[in-house]
CSV table of C-alpha atoms and ligand atoms in Angstrom, one decimal:
chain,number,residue,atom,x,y,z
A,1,UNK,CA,15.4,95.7,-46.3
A,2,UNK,CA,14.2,99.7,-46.4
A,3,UNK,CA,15.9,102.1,-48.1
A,4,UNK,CA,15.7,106.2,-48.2
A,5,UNK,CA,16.7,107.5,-51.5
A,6,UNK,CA,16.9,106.5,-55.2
A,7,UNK,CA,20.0,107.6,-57.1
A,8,UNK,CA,19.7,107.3,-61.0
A,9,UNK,CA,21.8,107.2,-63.5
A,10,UNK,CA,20.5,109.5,-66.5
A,11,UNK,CA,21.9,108.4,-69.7
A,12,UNK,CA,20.7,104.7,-70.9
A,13,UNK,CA,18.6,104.8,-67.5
A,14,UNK,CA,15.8,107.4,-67.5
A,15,UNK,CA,16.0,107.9,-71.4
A,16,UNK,CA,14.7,105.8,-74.2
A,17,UNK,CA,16.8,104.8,-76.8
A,18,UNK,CA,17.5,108.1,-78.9
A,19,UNK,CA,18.4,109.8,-75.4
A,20,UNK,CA,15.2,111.8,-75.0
A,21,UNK,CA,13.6,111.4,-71.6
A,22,UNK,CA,11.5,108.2,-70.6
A,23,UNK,CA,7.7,110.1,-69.7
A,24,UNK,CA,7.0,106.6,-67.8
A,25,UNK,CA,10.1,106.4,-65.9
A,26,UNK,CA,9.6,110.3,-65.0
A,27,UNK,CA,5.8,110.1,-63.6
A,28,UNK,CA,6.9,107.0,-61.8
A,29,UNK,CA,10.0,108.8,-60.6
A,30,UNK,CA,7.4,111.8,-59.2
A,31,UNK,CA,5.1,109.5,-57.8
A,32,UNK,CA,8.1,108.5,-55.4
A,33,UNK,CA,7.9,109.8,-51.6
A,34,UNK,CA,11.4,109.4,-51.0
A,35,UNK,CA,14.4,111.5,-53.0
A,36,UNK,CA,15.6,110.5,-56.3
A,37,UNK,CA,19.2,112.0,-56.8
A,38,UNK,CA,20.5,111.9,-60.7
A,39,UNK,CA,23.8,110.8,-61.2
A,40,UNK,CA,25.4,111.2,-64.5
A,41,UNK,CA,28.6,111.8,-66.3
A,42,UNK,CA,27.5,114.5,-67.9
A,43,UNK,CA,28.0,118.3,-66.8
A,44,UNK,CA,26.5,119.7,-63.5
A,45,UNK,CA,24.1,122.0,-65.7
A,46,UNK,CA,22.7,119.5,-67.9
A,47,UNK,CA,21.9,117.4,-64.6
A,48,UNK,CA,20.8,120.7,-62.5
A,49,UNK,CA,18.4,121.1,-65.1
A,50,UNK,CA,17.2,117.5,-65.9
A,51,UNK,CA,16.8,117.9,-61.6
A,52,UNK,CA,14.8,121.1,-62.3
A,53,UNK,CA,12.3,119.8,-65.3
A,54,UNK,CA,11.5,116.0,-63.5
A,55,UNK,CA,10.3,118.2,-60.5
A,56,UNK,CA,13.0,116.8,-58.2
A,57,UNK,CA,15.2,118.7,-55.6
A,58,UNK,CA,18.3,119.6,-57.1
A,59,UNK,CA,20.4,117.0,-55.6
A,60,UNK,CA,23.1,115.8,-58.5
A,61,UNK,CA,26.2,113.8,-58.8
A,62,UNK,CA,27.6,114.8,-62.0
A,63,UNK,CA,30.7,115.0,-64.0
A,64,UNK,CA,31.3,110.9,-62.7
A,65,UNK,CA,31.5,112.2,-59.0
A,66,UNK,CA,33.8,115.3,-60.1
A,67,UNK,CA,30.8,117.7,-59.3
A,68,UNK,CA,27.9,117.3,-56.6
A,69,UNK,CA,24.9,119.9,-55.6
A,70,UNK,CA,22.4,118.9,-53.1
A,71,UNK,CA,19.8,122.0,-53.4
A,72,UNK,CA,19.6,124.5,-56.3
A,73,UNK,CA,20.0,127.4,-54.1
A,74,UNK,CA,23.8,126.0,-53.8
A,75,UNK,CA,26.5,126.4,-55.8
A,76,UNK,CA,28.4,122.9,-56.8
A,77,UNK,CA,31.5,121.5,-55.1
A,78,UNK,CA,34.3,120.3,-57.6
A,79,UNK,CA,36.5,117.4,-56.7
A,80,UNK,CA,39.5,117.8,-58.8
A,81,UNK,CA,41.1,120.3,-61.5
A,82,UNK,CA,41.2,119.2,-65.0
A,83,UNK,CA,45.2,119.5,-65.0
A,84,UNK,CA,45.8,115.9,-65.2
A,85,UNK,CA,43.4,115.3,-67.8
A,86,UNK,CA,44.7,117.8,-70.0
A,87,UNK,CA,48.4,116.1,-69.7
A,88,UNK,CA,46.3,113.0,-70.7
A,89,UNK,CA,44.5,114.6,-73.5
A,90,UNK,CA,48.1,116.2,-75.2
A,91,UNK,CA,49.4,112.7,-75.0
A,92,UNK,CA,46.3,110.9,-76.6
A,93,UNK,CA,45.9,113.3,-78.7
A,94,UNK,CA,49.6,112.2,-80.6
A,95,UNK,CA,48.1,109.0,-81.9
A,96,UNK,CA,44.3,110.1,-81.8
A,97,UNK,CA,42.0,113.2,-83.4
A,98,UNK,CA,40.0,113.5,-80.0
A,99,UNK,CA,37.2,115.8,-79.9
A,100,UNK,CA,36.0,117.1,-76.6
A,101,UNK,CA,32.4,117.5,-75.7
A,102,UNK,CA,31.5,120.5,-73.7
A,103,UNK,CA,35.0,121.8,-73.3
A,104,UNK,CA,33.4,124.7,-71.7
A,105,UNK,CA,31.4,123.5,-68.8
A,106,UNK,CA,33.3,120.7,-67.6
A,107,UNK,CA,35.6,121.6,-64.5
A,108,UNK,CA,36.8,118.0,-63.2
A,109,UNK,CA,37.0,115.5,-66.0
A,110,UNK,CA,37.2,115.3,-70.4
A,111,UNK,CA,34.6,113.8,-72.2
A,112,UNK,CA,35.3,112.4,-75.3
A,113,UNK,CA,33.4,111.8,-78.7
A,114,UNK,CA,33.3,108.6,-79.0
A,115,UNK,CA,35.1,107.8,-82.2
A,116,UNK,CA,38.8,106.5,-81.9
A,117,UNK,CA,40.3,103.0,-80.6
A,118,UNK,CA,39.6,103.0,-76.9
A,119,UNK,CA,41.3,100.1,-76.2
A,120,UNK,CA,44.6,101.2,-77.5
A,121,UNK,CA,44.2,103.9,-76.2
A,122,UNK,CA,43.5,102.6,-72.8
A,123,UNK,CA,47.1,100.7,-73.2
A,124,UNK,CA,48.8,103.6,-74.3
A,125,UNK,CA,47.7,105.2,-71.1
A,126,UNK,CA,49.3,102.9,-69.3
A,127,UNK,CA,52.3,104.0,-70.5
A,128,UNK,CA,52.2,107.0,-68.7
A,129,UNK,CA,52.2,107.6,-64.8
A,130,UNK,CA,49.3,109.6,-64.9
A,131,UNK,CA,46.0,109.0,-62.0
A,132,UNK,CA,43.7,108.9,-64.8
A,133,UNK,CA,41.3,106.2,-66.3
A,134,UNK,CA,39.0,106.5,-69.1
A,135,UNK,CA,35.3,105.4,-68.7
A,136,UNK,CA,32.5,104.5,-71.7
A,137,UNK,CA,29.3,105.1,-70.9
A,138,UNK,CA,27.9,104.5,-74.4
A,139,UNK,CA,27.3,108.0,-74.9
A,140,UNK,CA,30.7,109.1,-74.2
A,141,UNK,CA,34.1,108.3,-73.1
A,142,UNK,CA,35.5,110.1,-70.2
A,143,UNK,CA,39.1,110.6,-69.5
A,144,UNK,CA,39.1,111.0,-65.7
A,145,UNK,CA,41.0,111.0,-62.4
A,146,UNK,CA,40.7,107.4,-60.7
A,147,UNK,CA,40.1,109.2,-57.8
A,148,UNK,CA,36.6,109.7,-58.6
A,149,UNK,CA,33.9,108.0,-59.7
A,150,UNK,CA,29.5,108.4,-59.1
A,151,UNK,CA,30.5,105.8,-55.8
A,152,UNK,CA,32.4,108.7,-54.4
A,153,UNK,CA,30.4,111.5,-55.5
A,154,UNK,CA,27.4,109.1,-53.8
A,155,UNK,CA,29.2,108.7,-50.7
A,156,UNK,CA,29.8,113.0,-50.2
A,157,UNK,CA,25.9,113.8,-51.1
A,158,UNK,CA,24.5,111.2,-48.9
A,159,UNK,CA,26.5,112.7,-46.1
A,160,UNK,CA,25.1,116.6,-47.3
A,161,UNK,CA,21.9,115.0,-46.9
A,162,UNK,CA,21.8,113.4,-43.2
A,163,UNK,CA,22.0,109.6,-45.2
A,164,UNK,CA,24.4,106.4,-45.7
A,165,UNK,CA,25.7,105.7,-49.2
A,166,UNK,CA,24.1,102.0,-48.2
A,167,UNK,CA,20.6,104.1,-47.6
A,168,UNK,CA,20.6,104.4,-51.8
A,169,UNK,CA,18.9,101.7,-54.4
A,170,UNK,CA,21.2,102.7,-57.5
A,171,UNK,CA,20.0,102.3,-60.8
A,172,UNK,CA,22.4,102.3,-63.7
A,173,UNK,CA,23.3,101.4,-67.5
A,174,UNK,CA,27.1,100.8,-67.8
A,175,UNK,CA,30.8,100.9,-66.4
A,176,UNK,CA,30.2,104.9,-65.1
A,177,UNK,CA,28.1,103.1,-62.4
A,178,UNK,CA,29.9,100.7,-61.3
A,179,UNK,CA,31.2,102.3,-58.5
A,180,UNK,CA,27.7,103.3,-57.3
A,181,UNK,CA,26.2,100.2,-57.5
A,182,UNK,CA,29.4,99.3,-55.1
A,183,UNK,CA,28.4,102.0,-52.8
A,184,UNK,CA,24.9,101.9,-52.1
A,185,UNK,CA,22.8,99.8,-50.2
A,186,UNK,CA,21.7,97.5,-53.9
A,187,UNK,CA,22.4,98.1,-57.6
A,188,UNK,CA,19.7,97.6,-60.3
A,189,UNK,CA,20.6,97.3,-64.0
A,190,UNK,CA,18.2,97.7,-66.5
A,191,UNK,CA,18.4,95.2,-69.3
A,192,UNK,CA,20.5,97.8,-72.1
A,193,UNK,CA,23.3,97.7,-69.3
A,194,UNK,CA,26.9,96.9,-70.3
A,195,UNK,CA,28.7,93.2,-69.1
A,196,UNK,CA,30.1,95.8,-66.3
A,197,UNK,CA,27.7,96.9,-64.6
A,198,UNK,CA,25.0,93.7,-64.7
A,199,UNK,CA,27.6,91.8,-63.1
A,200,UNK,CA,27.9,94.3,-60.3
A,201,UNK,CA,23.7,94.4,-60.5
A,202,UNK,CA,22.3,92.6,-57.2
A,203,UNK,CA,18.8,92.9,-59.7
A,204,UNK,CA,18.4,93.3,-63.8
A,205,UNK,CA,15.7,94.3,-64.7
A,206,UNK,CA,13.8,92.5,-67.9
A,207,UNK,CA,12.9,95.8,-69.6
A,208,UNK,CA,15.6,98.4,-71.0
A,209,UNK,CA,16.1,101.7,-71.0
A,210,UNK,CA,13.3,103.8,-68.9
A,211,UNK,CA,10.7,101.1,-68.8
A,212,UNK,CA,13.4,99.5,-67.1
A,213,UNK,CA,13.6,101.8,-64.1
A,214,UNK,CA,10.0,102.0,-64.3
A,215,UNK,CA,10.1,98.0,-63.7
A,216,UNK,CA,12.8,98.4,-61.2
A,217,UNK,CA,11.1,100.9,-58.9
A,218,UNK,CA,8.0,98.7,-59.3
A,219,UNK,CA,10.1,96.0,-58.2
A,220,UNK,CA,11.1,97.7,-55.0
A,221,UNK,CA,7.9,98.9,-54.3
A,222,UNK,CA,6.7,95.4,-54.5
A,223,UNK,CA,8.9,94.3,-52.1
A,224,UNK,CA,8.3,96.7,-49.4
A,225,UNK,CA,11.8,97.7,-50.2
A,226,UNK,CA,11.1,101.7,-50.2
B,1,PGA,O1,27.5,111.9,-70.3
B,1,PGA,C1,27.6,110.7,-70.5
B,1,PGA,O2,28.6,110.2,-71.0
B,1,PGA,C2,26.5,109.8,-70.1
B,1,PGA,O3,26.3,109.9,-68.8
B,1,PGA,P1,25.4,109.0,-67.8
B,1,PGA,O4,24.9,107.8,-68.6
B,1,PGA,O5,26.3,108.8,-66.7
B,1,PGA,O6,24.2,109.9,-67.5
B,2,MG,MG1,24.2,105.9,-68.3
């Protein structure tokens, strides 16, 4: 096995526990010949510039797959408009006080503080015929279309950058991954991941957090893998 490209996951993956980012995990991620993409749920500005300050190239998957840039001399490409979140937001918000994080900046999906019954409200969704899910990454939950996911978003950059999806080693913490771990060519979890995404793992690593990508990249460089 060879692969081309890294694609990590930011929160729970490259950070230590209080969310700041892993120094270990980001001089082993420059040490790397080959290009690391970050992939996150968060906004395409927060991952632009985590891109910018590890010294990487600027290609992102963010917003969950909703928003992908592949240099930082171009602008991003949105998947989907927010309107059927919204219609999911008014009707949560009947039985829930939902607060929305970075109302501002988000363009394809709602992210959610993270304080309210997600499992009824996942049910009470279900109530509604409405093409949107809701994801819990551990930092936040995300009320998004099931149309997208950091799978899809993978799939669109590797093609903006001459690759497969299958050319990727993905590296991930929880359910937001999932998809991505489907798509690329293996999945590593590190050892903080949720039930979700170990099970779709091919590889966990014994360390959490960034010393676990640290110990995953390690991994693959023992193997010959990249
Ligand atoms: O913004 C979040 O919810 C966390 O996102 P990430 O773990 O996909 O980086
Ligand atoms: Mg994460």
């Amino acid at each position: 096995m060879k692969f081309k490209a890294i694609v990590a996951d930011i929160d729970g993956t490259i950070t230590c526990e209080k969310r700041e980012l892993h120094l270990g995990a980001m001089k082993k991620i420059r040490s790397l010949k080959i290009p690391v993409v970050l992939a996150t749920g968060n906004t395409l500005c927060y991952a632009r510039t985590a891109s910018r300050l590890i010294g990487l190239e600027g290609a992102v998957i963010a917003e969950n797959g909703g928003a992908v840039t592949v240099r930082f001399d171009l602008q991003g490409t949105f998947e989907e408009s927010l309107e059927e979140c919204e219609k999911a937001y008014s009707f949560l918000s009947e039985y829930f006080k939902l607060t929305k994080l970075d109302p501002l900046y988000r363009k394809t999906e709602i992210a959610l503080r993270r304080d309210f019954d997600l499992e009824k409200a996942r049910a009470l969704l279900k109530t509604q015929s409405l093409d949107i899910e809701m994801v819990d990454t551990k930092y936040a939950i995300h009320l998004k279309s099931t149309k997208i996911n950091k799978g899809v978003g993978l799939q669109k950059l590797a093609g903006m950058m001459g690759l497969e999806a299958e050319d990727f080693v993905a590296i991930g913490d929880s359910e937001n991954d999932v998809e991505m771990f489907e798509a690329s060519g293996f999945g590593i979890a590190v050892a903080n991941g949720d039930e979700k995404i170990k099970e779709a793992a091919n590889y966990v690593t014994d360390a959490s957090f960034g010393d676990g990508t640290v110990e995953a990249i390690e991994f693959l460089e023992s193997n010959g893998w990249i």
